[in-house]
Amino acid sequence: MTLDRMDRKILEILQEDATIPVAEIGKRIGLSTTPCWRRIQKLEENGVIQRRVAVLDPKKVNVGVTVFVSITTSHHAQDWLDQFHGVLSAFPEIVEFYRMSGEVDYLLRVVVPDIEHYDAFYKKLISQIELTEVSSAFAMEQIKFTTSLPLAYAVPEPA
Amino acid sequence: MTLDRMDRKILEILQEDATIPVAEIGKRIGLSTTPCWRRIQKLEENGVIQRRVAVLDPKKVNVGVTVFVSITTSHHAQDWLDQFHGVLSAFPEIVEFYRMSGEVDYLLRVVVPDIEHYDAFYKKLISQIELTEVSSAFAMEQIKFTTSLPLAYAVPEPA
DNA sequence: CCTGAAAAGATTCACGG
DNA sequence: CCGTGAATCTTTTCAGG
């Protein structure tokens, strides 16, 4: 699917605030309600817009602490990997989970209320699956966090 | 603010899908529209719900590659730190930015289309501010990514 | 604090340019 | 592909238990 500048403008608005009425979005980008609405529909059908969600304040739901967990493993059989992915993905505290190149095999972002709860999480984690090497790095401060992806790369070259 | 089980149920639903009508949410949790709506209002007023946003598919907007960038710096003056925070936060490719404890001083999550574009981003970054040590780790696969925070820690003990 | 219904507003659709 | 206007459905407010 190709995204033109209108689509990009719509996405820019909706990434920041999905409560804005379609009529208002149209007004901002110079389009009337229906064509604007049709573009949004298409963006949803094509999966460019995956979902609309409420973003919560981590501190207000008592998960103000972020920990990055680096995992190195010696297992490489597919069976074990599938189980590993499944077990880890099921933890609600694990909000991001990447397979990495380089030194570390996997990187997790974990959210918990404090260090004590992280310790409890950690114990539960290692009790459920065997991990060769695990190292934890604590975030002291979240300086930036956004769900808005850059859209400069999404638009085709100007005609 | 204290969140009871009803609030938590509402948040669980809205974190996953913020398009569900209030009447439907009420039905699911056993509440009629008005009280459910009032609870949502309160959660927004109190900042528990920060915003409602559209979540996009990174690949479909051409930023399928995630890179974690670790930064160590020798500067510690407040002036320099403020500038550092400002300069980095302005990059739309930097979607997360943490001050860390331990080895590394800062950790970034950067999204770009591919390694070539990461190189361009990197050059731009180091041209704008002096960084003592920078190391990049590429994610090969995003196994899990969710904007839903765990809510088990948010609820007060059963009365 | 709750229920049920009415008013206000947004989304969706049929039709025409 | 864009726009206008009307029908439908949601949200929001209000009267009352």
mmCIF file of C-alpha atoms (C1' of nucleotides) in Angstrom:
data_model
loop_
_atom_site.group_PDB
_atom_site.id
_atom_site.type_symbol
_atom_site.label_atom_id
_atom_site.label_comp_id
_atom_site.label_asym_id
_atom_site.label_seq_id
_atom_site.Cartn_x
_atom_site.Cartn_y
_atom_site.Cartn_z
ATOM 1 C CA MET A 1 0.000 0.000 0.000
ATOM 2 C CA THR A 2 1.230 3.492 -0.800
ATOM 3 C CA LEU A 3 0.657 6.295 1.627
ATOM 4 C CA ASP A 4 0.402 9.783 0.221
ATOM 5 C CA ARG A 5 0.826 13.042 2.113
ATOM 6 C CA MET A 6 -2.843 13.149 3.112
ATOM 7 C CA ASP A 7 -2.599 9.677 4.638
ATOM 8 C CA ARG A 8 0.541 10.685 6.441
ATOM 9 C CA LYS A 9 -1.134 13.785 7.882
ATOM 10 C CA ILE A 10 -4.041 11.684 9.078
ATOM 11 C CA LEU A 11 -1.689 9.193 10.725
ATOM 12 C CA GLU A 12 0.285 11.976 12.366
ATOM 13 C CA ILE A 13 -2.884 13.291 13.967
ATOM 14 C CA LEU A 14 -4.269 9.909 15.014
ATOM 15 C CA GLN A 15 -0.960 8.751 16.485
ATOM 16 C CA GLU A 16 -1.031 11.732 18.823
ATOM 17 C CA ASP A 17 -4.745 11.825 19.582
ATOM 18 C CA ALA A 18 -7.275 9.307 18.381
ATOM 19 C CA THR A 19 -10.243 11.100 19.966
ATOM 20 C CA ILE A 20 -10.325 13.879 17.379
ATOM 21 C CA PRO A 21 -13.524 13.664 15.308
ATOM 22 C CA VAL A 22 -13.159 12.775 11.645
ATOM 23 C CA ALA A 23 -14.761 16.072 10.662
ATOM 24 C CA GLU A 24 -12.101 17.972 12.595
ATOM 25 C CA ILE A 25 -9.274 15.923 11.082
ATOM 26 C CA GLY A 26 -10.680 16.677 7.665
ATOM 27 C CA LYS A 27 -10.791 20.375 8.428
ATOM 28 C CA ARG A 28 -7.169 20.372 9.559
ATOM 29 C CA ILE A 29 -5.847 18.692 6.437
ATOM 30 C CA GLY A 30 -8.226 20.345 3.991
ATOM 31 C CA LEU A 31 -10.646 17.529 3.235
ATOM 32 C CA SER A 32 -14.300 17.037 3.996
ATOM 33 C CA THR A 33 -15.573 14.395 6.365
ATOM 34 C CA THR A 34 -16.375 11.538 4.000
ATOM 35 C CA PRO A 35 -13.116 11.272 1.996
ATOM 36 C CA CYS A 36 -11.182 11.681 5.229
ATOM 37 C CA TRP A 37 -13.245 8.939 6.814
ATOM 38 C CA ARG A 38 -12.758 6.683 3.796
ATOM 39 C CA ARG A 39 -8.993 7.090 4.016
ATOM 40 C CA ILE A 40 -9.049 6.159 7.684
ATOM 41 C CA GLN A 41 -11.129 3.077 6.891
ATOM 42 C CA LYS A 42 -8.621 2.035 4.252
ATOM 43 C CA LEU A 43 -5.696 2.567 6.623
ATOM 44 C CA GLU A 44 -7.418 0.270 9.109
ATOM 45 C CA GLU A 45 -8.315 -2.365 6.516
ATOM 46 C CA ASN A 46 -4.738 -2.434 5.279
ATOM 47 C CA GLY A 47 -3.429 -2.798 8.807
ATOM 48 C CA VAL A 48 -1.460 0.435 8.773
ATOM 49 C CA ILE A 49 -3.558 1.420 11.770
ATOM 50 C CA GLN A 50 -3.396 -1.705 13.905
ATOM 51 C CA ARG A 51 -5.578 -0.623 16.794
ATOM 52 C CA ARG A 52 -6.748 2.255 18.923
ATOM 53 C CA VAL A 53 -5.805 2.041 22.549
ATOM 54 C CA ALA A 54 -5.805 3.972 25.797
ATOM 55 C CA VAL A 55 -2.325 4.836 27.041
ATOM 56 C CA LEU A 56 -2.036 4.765 30.823
ATOM 57 C CA ASP A 57 0.338 6.584 33.156
ATOM 58 C CA PRO A 58 2.752 3.882 34.393
ATOM 59 C CA LYS A 59 3.221 5.512 37.793
ATOM 60 C CA LYS A 60 -0.536 5.779 38.363
ATOM 61 C CA VAL A 61 -0.948 2.059 37.817
ATOM 62 C CA ASN A 62 2.037 1.332 40.023
ATOM 63 C CA VAL A 63 4.564 0.192 37.443
ATOM 64 C CA GLY A 64 6.864 3.188 37.436
ATOM 65 C CA VAL A 65 10.082 1.183 37.247
ATOM 66 C CA THR A 66 11.490 -0.069 33.950
ATOM 67 C CA VAL A 67 14.155 -2.761 33.846
ATOM 68 C CA PHE A 68 15.980 -3.937 30.748
ATOM 69 C CA VAL A 69 16.839 -7.603 30.954
ATOM 70 C CA SER A 70 19.510 -9.068 28.704
ATOM 71 C CA ILE A 71 19.395 -12.804 28.198
ATOM 72 C CA THR A 72 21.995 -15.096 26.734
ATOM 73 C CA THR A 73 21.090 -18.702 26.229
ATOM 74 C CA SER A 74 22.895 -21.840 25.175
ATOM 75 C CA HIS A 75 19.768 -23.545 23.814
ATOM 76 C CA HIS A 76 19.093 -23.239 20.122
ATOM 77 C CA ALA A 77 16.668 -26.044 19.330
ATOM 78 C CA GLN A 78 13.376 -24.875 17.823
ATOM 79 C CA ASP A 79 11.336 -26.657 20.495
ATOM 80 C CA TRP A 80 13.089 -24.859 23.260
ATOM 81 C CA LEU A 81 12.839 -21.511 21.466
ATOM 82 C CA ASP A 82 9.098 -21.846 20.974
ATOM 83 C CA GLN A 83 8.625 -22.653 24.628
ATOM 84 C CA PHE A 84 10.888 -19.782 25.585
ATOM 85 C CA HIS A 85 8.923 -17.305 23.479
ATOM 86 C CA GLY A 86 5.653 -18.562 24.858
ATOM 87 C CA VAL A 87 6.646 -18.518 28.501
ATOM 88 C CA LEU A 88 8.128 -15.045 28.368
ATOM 89 C CA SER A 89 5.384 -13.484 26.258
ATOM 90 C CA ALA A 90 2.836 -14.602 28.831
ATOM 91 C CA PHE A 91 4.310 -12.367 31.533
ATOM 92 C CA PRO A 92 2.313 -9.118 31.569
ATOM 93 C CA GLU A 93 5.322 -7.354 33.123
ATOM 94 C CA ILE A 94 7.273 -8.002 29.921
ATOM 95 C CA VAL A 95 6.040 -5.255 27.626
ATOM 96 C CA GLU A 96 8.747 -5.600 24.977
ATOM 97 C CA PHE A 97 10.735 -8.628 23.893
ATOM 98 C CA TYR A 98 13.349 -8.656 21.129
ATOM 99 C CA ARG A 99 15.690 -11.180 19.610
ATOM 100 C CA MET A 100 19.001 -9.424 19.186
ATOM 101 C CA SER A 101 22.106 -9.713 17.093
ATOM 102 C CA GLY A 102 25.482 -9.496 18.797
ATOM 103 C CA GLU A 103 26.526 -10.152 22.388
ATOM 104 C CA VAL A 104 23.132 -10.691 23.905
ATOM 105 C CA ASP A 105 20.519 -13.062 22.471
ATOM 106 C CA TYR A 106 17.361 -11.431 23.838
ATOM 107 C CA LEU A 107 16.387 -8.126 25.337
ATOM 108 C CA LEU A 108 13.317 -7.531 27.494
ATOM 109 C CA ARG A 109 11.707 -4.385 28.786
ATOM 110 C CA VAL A 110 10.019 -5.181 32.072
ATOM 111 C CA VAL A 111 7.779 -2.882 34.118
ATOM 112 C CA VAL A 112 7.295 -3.333 37.862
ATOM 113 C CA PRO A 113 6.437 -1.168 40.899
ATOM 114 C CA ASP A 114 9.928 -1.247 42.456
ATOM 115 C CA ILE A 115 13.111 -3.257 42.894
ATOM 116 C CA GLU A 116 11.566 -5.668 45.389
ATOM 117 C CA HIS A 117 8.851 -6.582 42.916
ATOM 118 C CA TYR A 118 11.460 -6.911 40.218
ATOM 119 C CA ASP A 119 13.232 -9.461 42.348
ATOM 120 C CA ALA A 120 10.001 -11.416 42.720
ATOM 121 C CA PHE A 121 9.449 -11.244 38.961
ATOM 122 C CA TYR A 122 13.008 -12.375 38.321
ATOM 123 C CA LYS A 123 12.677 -15.382 40.589
ATOM 124 C CA LYS A 124 9.434 -16.390 38.927
ATOM 125 C CA LEU A 125 11.029 -16.004 35.504
ATOM 126 C CA ILE A 126 14.066 -18.169 36.191
ATOM 127 C CA SER A 127 11.913 -20.772 37.925
ATOM 128 C CA GLN A 128 9.892 -21.275 34.758
ATOM 129 C CA ILE A 129 12.640 -21.640 32.218
ATOM 130 C CA GLU A 130 16.344 -22.294 32.218
ATOM 131 C CA LEU A 131 18.374 -19.270 31.144
ATOM 132 C CA THR A 132 22.138 -19.373 30.770
ATOM 133 C CA GLU A 133 22.891 -15.766 31.545
ATOM 134 C CA VAL A 134 20.632 -12.957 32.677
ATOM 135 C CA SER A 135 21.619 -9.399 33.403
ATOM 136 C CA SER A 136 19.400 -6.560 34.560
ATOM 137 C CA ALA A 137 19.801 -2.831 33.961
ATOM 138 C CA PHE A 138 17.542 -0.398 35.794
ATOM 139 C CA ALA A 139 16.170 2.776 34.266
ATOM 140 C CA MET A 140 16.395 5.733 36.628
ATOM 141 C CA GLU A 141 14.274 8.027 34.526
ATOM 142 C CA GLN A 142 12.100 7.792 31.429
ATOM 143 C CA ILE A 143 13.135 10.844 29.442
ATOM 144 C CA LYS A 144 11.043 10.071 26.377
ATOM 145 C CA PHE A 145 8.452 7.482 25.560
ATOM 146 C CA THR A 146 6.149 7.731 22.604
ATOM 147 C CA THR A 147 3.898 5.396 20.669
ATOM 148 C CA SER A 148 4.193 7.725 17.657
ATOM 149 C CA LEU A 149 6.364 6.308 14.910
ATOM 150 C CA PRO A 150 8.270 8.654 12.586
ATOM 151 C CA LEU A 151 6.387 8.996 9.303
ATOM 152 C CA ALA A 152 9.057 10.673 7.224
ATOM 153 C CA TYR A 153 10.157 7.271 5.872
ATOM 154 C CA ALA A 154 6.633 6.200 4.965
ATOM 155 C CA VAL A 155 5.891 8.644 2.187
ATOM 156 C CA PRO A 156 6.881 7.996 -1.438
ATOM 157 C CA GLU A 157 9.153 10.508 -3.143
ATOM 158 C CA PRO A 158 7.466 13.700 -4.325
ATOM 159 C CA ALA A 159 6.171 13.234 -7.868
ATOM 160 C CA MET B 1 -6.327 7.921 43.535
ATOM 161 C CA THR B 2 -7.400 4.396 44.356
ATOM 162 C CA LEU B 3 -8.449 2.047 41.608
ATOM 163 C CA ASP B 4 -10.928 -0.662 42.463
ATOM 164 C CA ARG B 5 -11.598 -3.843 40.506
ATOM 165 C CA MET B 6 -14.158 -2.142 38.285
ATOM 166 C CA ASP B 7 -11.672 0.544 37.316
ATOM 167 C CA ARG B 8 -9.109 -2.088 36.601
ATOM 168 C CA LYS B 9 -11.486 -4.000 34.366
ATOM 169 C CA ILE B 10 -12.271 -0.822 32.464
ATOM 170 C CA LEU B 11 -8.574 -0.079 32.020
ATOM 171 C CA GLU B 12 -7.887 -3.620 30.870
ATOM 172 C CA ILE B 13 -10.480 -3.259 28.140
ATOM 173 C CA LEU B 14 -9.442 0.236 27.046
ATOM 174 C CA GLN B 15 -5.761 -0.642 26.953
ATOM 175 C CA GLU B 16 -6.528 -3.365 24.443
ATOM 176 C CA ASP B 17 -9.210 -1.605 22.428
ATOM 177 C CA ALA B 18 -10.307 1.962 22.932
ATOM 178 C CA THR B 19 -12.984 1.805 20.239
ATOM 179 C CA ILE B 20 -15.395 -0.273 22.323
ATOM 180 C CA PRO B 21 -18.533 1.769 23.172
ATOM 181 C CA VAL B 22 -19.086 2.677 26.801
ATOM 182 C CA ALA B 23 -22.368 0.770 26.840
ATOM 183 C CA GLU B 24 -20.553 -2.392 25.728
ATOM 184 C CA ILE B 25 -17.828 -1.951 28.329
ATOM 185 C CA GLY B 26 -20.510 -1.561 30.982
ATOM 186 C CA LYS B 27 -22.210 -4.730 29.823
ATOM 187 C CA ARG B 28 -18.958 -6.696 30.000
ATOM 188 C CA ILE B 29 -18.149 -5.649 33.527
ATOM 189 C CA GLY B 30 -21.712 -5.649 34.837
ATOM 190 C CA LEU B 31 -22.431 -1.952 35.023
ATOM 191 C CA SER B 32 -24.809 0.277 33.119
ATOM 192 C CA THR B 33 -23.661 3.024 30.813
ATOM 193 C CA THR B 34 -23.722 6.063 33.073
ATOM 194 C CA PRO B 35 -21.658 4.806 36.011
ATOM 195 C CA CYS B 36 -19.212 3.215 33.613
ATOM 196 C CA TRP B 37 -18.910 6.489 31.723
ATOM 197 C CA ARG B 38 -18.381 8.426 34.944
ATOM 198 C CA ARG B 39 -15.568 6.099 35.964
ATOM 199 C CA ILE B 40 -13.866 6.580 32.617
ATOM 200 C CA GLN B 41 -14.202 10.362 32.985
ATOM 201 C CA LYS B 42 -12.595 10.199 36.388
ATOM 202 C CA LEU B 43 -9.757 8.012 35.140
ATOM 203 C CA GLU B 44 -9.081 10.612 32.454
ATOM 204 C CA GLU B 45 -9.320 13.577 34.843
ATOM 205 C CA ASN B 46 -6.921 11.913 37.231
ATOM 206 C CA GLY B 47 -4.471 11.209 34.451
ATOM 207 C CA VAL B 48 -4.599 7.434 34.832
ATOM 208 C CA ILE B 49 -5.684 7.387 31.205
ATOM 209 C CA GLN B 50 -3.197 9.748 29.593
ATOM 210 C CA ARG B 51 -4.442 9.662 26.030
ATOM 211 C CA ARG B 52 -6.076 7.607 23.330
ATOM 212 C CA VAL B 53 -3.941 6.944 20.307
ATOM 213 C CA ALA B 54 -3.789 4.964 17.086
ATOM 214 C CA VAL B 55 -1.086 2.299 17.077
ATOM 215 C CA LEU B 56 0.510 1.803 13.664
ATOM 216 C CA ASP B 57 2.256 -1.191 12.137
ATOM 217 C CA PRO B 58 5.967 -0.270 12.092
ATOM 218 C CA LYS B 59 6.677 -2.254 8.937
ATOM 219 C CA LYS B 60 3.810 -0.610 7.063
ATOM 220 C CA VAL B 61 5.213 2.839 7.783
ATOM 221 C CA ASN B 62 8.706 1.666 6.851
ATOM 222 C CA VAL B 63 10.359 1.619 10.263
ATOM 223 C CA GLY B 64 10.597 -2.120 10.794
ATOM 224 C CA VAL B 65 14.085 -2.076 12.293
ATOM 225 C CA THR B 66 14.664 -1.387 15.987
ATOM 226 C CA VAL B 67 18.108 -0.465 17.284
ATOM 227 C CA PHE B 68 19.057 -0.081 20.941
ATOM 228 C CA VAL B 69 21.685 2.572 21.414
ATOM 229 C CA SER B 70 23.738 2.678 24.616
ATOM 230 C CA ILE B 71 25.387 5.977 25.436
ATOM 231 C CA THR B 72 28.090 6.719 27.953
ATOM 232 C CA THR B 73 29.076 10.319 28.481
ATOM 233 C CA SER B 74 31.722 12.168 30.412
ATOM 234 C CA HIS B 75 29.689 15.361 30.739
ATOM 235 C CA HIS B 76 27.703 15.849 33.912
ATOM 236 C CA ALA B 77 26.977 19.573 34.071
ATOM 237 C CA GLN B 78 23.277 20.424 34.189
ATOM 238 C CA ASP B 79 23.526 22.718 31.142
ATOM 239 C CA TRP B 80 24.953 19.981 29.011
ATOM 240 C CA LEU B 81 22.393 17.446 30.249
ATOM 241 C CA ASP B 82 19.477 19.736 29.418
ATOM 242 C CA GLN B 83 20.806 20.264 25.926
ATOM 243 C CA PHE B 84 21.434 16.556 25.553
ATOM 244 C CA HIS B 85 17.866 15.682 26.557
ATOM 245 C CA GLY B 86 16.468 18.328 24.248
ATOM 246 C CA VAL B 87 18.498 17.363 21.196
ATOM 247 C CA LEU B 88 17.802 13.655 21.519
ATOM 248 C CA SER B 89 14.111 13.970 22.342
ATOM 249 C CA ALA B 90 13.609 15.976 19.155
ATOM 250 C CA PHE B 91 14.562 13.021 16.941
ATOM 251 C CA PRO B 92 11.346 11.279 15.867
ATOM 252 C CA GLU B 93 13.322 8.074 15.301
ATOM 253 C CA ILE B 94 14.053 7.943 19.041
ATOM 254 C CA VAL B 95 10.869 6.494 20.461
ATOM 255 C CA GLU B 96 12.230 5.655 23.917
ATOM 256 C CA PHE B 97 14.961 7.321 25.930
ATOM 257 C CA TYR B 98 16.026 6.288 29.435
ATOM 258 C CA ARG B 99 18.621 7.386 31.934
ATOM 259 C CA MET B 100 20.143 4.231 33.321
ATOM 260 C CA SER B 101 21.980 3.074 36.398
ATOM 261 C CA GLY B 102 25.101 0.968 35.983
ATOM 262 C CA GLU B 103 27.523 0.621 33.081
ATOM 263 C CA VAL B 104 25.690 2.679 30.528
ATOM 264 C CA ASP B 105 24.363 6.197 31.181
ATOM 265 C CA TYR B 106 21.538 6.306 28.618
ATOM 266 C CA LEU B 107 19.603 3.834 26.539
ATOM 267 C CA LEU B 108 17.665 4.683 23.391
ATOM 268 C CA ARG B 109 15.254 2.709 21.295
ATOM 269 C CA VAL B 110 15.498 3.910 17.721
ATOM 270 C CA VAL B 111 13.291 2.896 14.790
ATOM 271 C CA VAL B 112 14.463 3.147 11.184
ATOM 272 C CA PRO B 113 13.737 1.435 7.842
ATOM 273 C CA ASP B 114 17.047 -0.454 7.623
ATOM 274 C CA ILE B 115 20.728 -0.440 8.548
ATOM 275 C CA GLU B 116 21.632 2.153 5.919
ATOM 276 C CA HIS B 117 19.151 4.592 7.361
ATOM 277 C CA TYR B 118 20.390 3.798 10.827
ATOM 278 C CA ASP B 119 23.845 4.838 9.726
ATOM 279 C CA ALA B 120 22.470 8.145 8.444
ATOM 280 C CA PHE B 121 20.626 8.660 11.723
ATOM 281 C CA TYR B 122 23.765 7.849 13.694
ATOM 282 C CA LYS B 123 25.861 10.351 11.784
ATOM 283 C CA LYS B 124 23.266 13.048 12.284
ATOM 284 C CA LEU B 125 23.104 12.241 15.976
ATOM 285 C CA ILE B 126 26.824 12.452 16.651
ATOM 286 C CA SER B 127 27.100 15.595 14.524
ATOM 287 C CA GLN B 128 24.666 17.388 16.801
ATOM 288 C CA ILE B 129 26.104 16.553 20.201
ATOM 289 C CA GLU B 130 29.328 15.185 21.564
ATOM 290 C CA LEU B 131 28.956 11.706 22.990
ATOM 291 C CA THR B 132 31.807 9.881 24.691
ATOM 292 C CA GLU B 133 30.804 6.344 23.865
ATOM 293 C CA VAL B 134 28.009 5.004 21.721
ATOM 294 C CA SER B 135 27.196 1.387 21.029
ATOM 295 C CA SER B 136 24.404 -0.013 18.882
ATOM 296 C CA ALA B 137 22.583 -3.317 19.195
ATOM 297 C CA PHE B 138 20.219 -4.417 16.440
ATOM 298 C CA ALA B 139 16.967 -6.236 17.046
ATOM 299 C CA MET B 140 16.467 -9.116 14.638
ATOM 300 C CA GLU B 141 12.871 -9.754 15.619
ATOM 301 C CA GLN B 142 10.211 -8.095 17.747
ATOM 302 C CA ILE B 143 8.733 -11.020 19.624
ATOM 303 C CA LYS B 144 6.416 -8.984 21.813
ATOM 304 C CA PHE B 145 5.444 -5.349 21.930
ATOM 305 C CA THR B 146 2.470 -4.083 23.847
ATOM 306 C CA THR B 147 1.240 -0.736 25.100
ATOM 307 C CA SER B 148 -0.794 -2.563 27.772
ATOM 308 C CA LEU B 149 0.668 -2.208 31.235
ATOM 309 C CA PRO B 150 0.132 -4.957 33.810
ATOM 310 C CA LEU B 151 -2.677 -3.938 36.163
ATOM 311 C CA ALA B 152 -2.180 -6.541 38.874
ATOM 312 C CA TYR B 153 -0.042 -4.094 40.869
ATOM 313 C CA ALA B 154 -2.575 -1.268 40.603
ATOM 314 C CA VAL B 155 -5.362 -2.738 42.656
ATOM 315 C CA PRO B 156 -5.546 -2.361 46.448
ATOM 316 C CA GLU B 157 -5.641 -5.528 48.554
ATOM 317 C CA PRO B 158 -9.057 -7.251 48.734
ATOM 318 C CA ALA B 159 -11.031 -5.780 51.642
ATOM 319 C "C1'" DC C 1 -24.270 5.052 43.605
ATOM 320 C "C1'" DC C 2 -27.372 3.339 40.383
ATOM 321 C "C1'" DT C 3 -31.026 3.014 36.218
ATOM 322 C "C1'" DG C 4 -33.289 4.447 32.092
ATOM 323 C "C1'" DA C 5 -34.264 7.676 28.676
ATOM 324 C "C1'" DA C 6 -33.688 12.002 26.052
ATOM 325 C "C1'" DA C 7 -30.516 15.470 23.786
ATOM 326 C "C1'" DA C 8 -26.271 16.367 21.451
ATOM 327 C "C1'" DG C 9 -22.854 14.867 18.529
ATOM 328 C "C1'" DA C 10 -20.137 11.626 15.657
ATOM 329 C "C1'" DT C 11 -20.000 8.035 12.219
ATOM 330 C "C1'" DT C 12 -21.621 5.933 8.216
ATOM 331 C "C1'" DC C 13 -23.984 5.602 3.803
ATOM 332 C "C1'" DA C 14 -26.485 6.839 -0.677
ATOM 333 C "C1'" DC C 15 -26.118 9.707 -4.249
ATOM 334 C "C1'" DG C 16 -24.133 13.212 -7.349
ATOM 335 C "C1'" DG C 17 -20.040 15.989 -9.355
ATOM 336 C "C1'" DC D 1 -11.379 10.548 -5.766
ATOM 337 C "C1'" DC D 2 -14.130 14.504 -3.485
ATOM 338 C "C1'" DG D 3 -18.400 16.601 -1.479
ATOM 339 C "C1'" DT D 4 -23.341 17.180 0.440
ATOM 340 C "C1'" DG D 5 -26.906 15.834 3.186
ATOM 341 C "C1'" DA D 6 -29.516 12.412 5.697
ATOM 342 C "C1'" DA D 7 -29.870 8.070 8.644
ATOM 343 C "C1'" DT D 8 -27.787 5.505 12.312
ATOM 344 C "C1'" DC D 9 -25.453 4.752 16.304
ATOM 345 C "C1'" DT D 10 -22.611 6.595 20.471
ATOM 346 C "C1'" DT D 11 -21.785 9.573 23.735
ATOM 347 C "C1'" DT D 12 -23.247 12.608 27.124
ATOM 348 C "C1'" DT D 13 -26.469 14.712 30.149
ATOM 349 C "C1'" DC D 14 -30.388 14.713 33.153
ATOM 350 C "C1'" DA D 15 -34.551 13.306 35.963
ATOM 351 C "C1'" DG D 16 -35.499 10.276 39.469
ATOM 352 C "C1'" DG D 17 -34.933 5.892 42.711
#
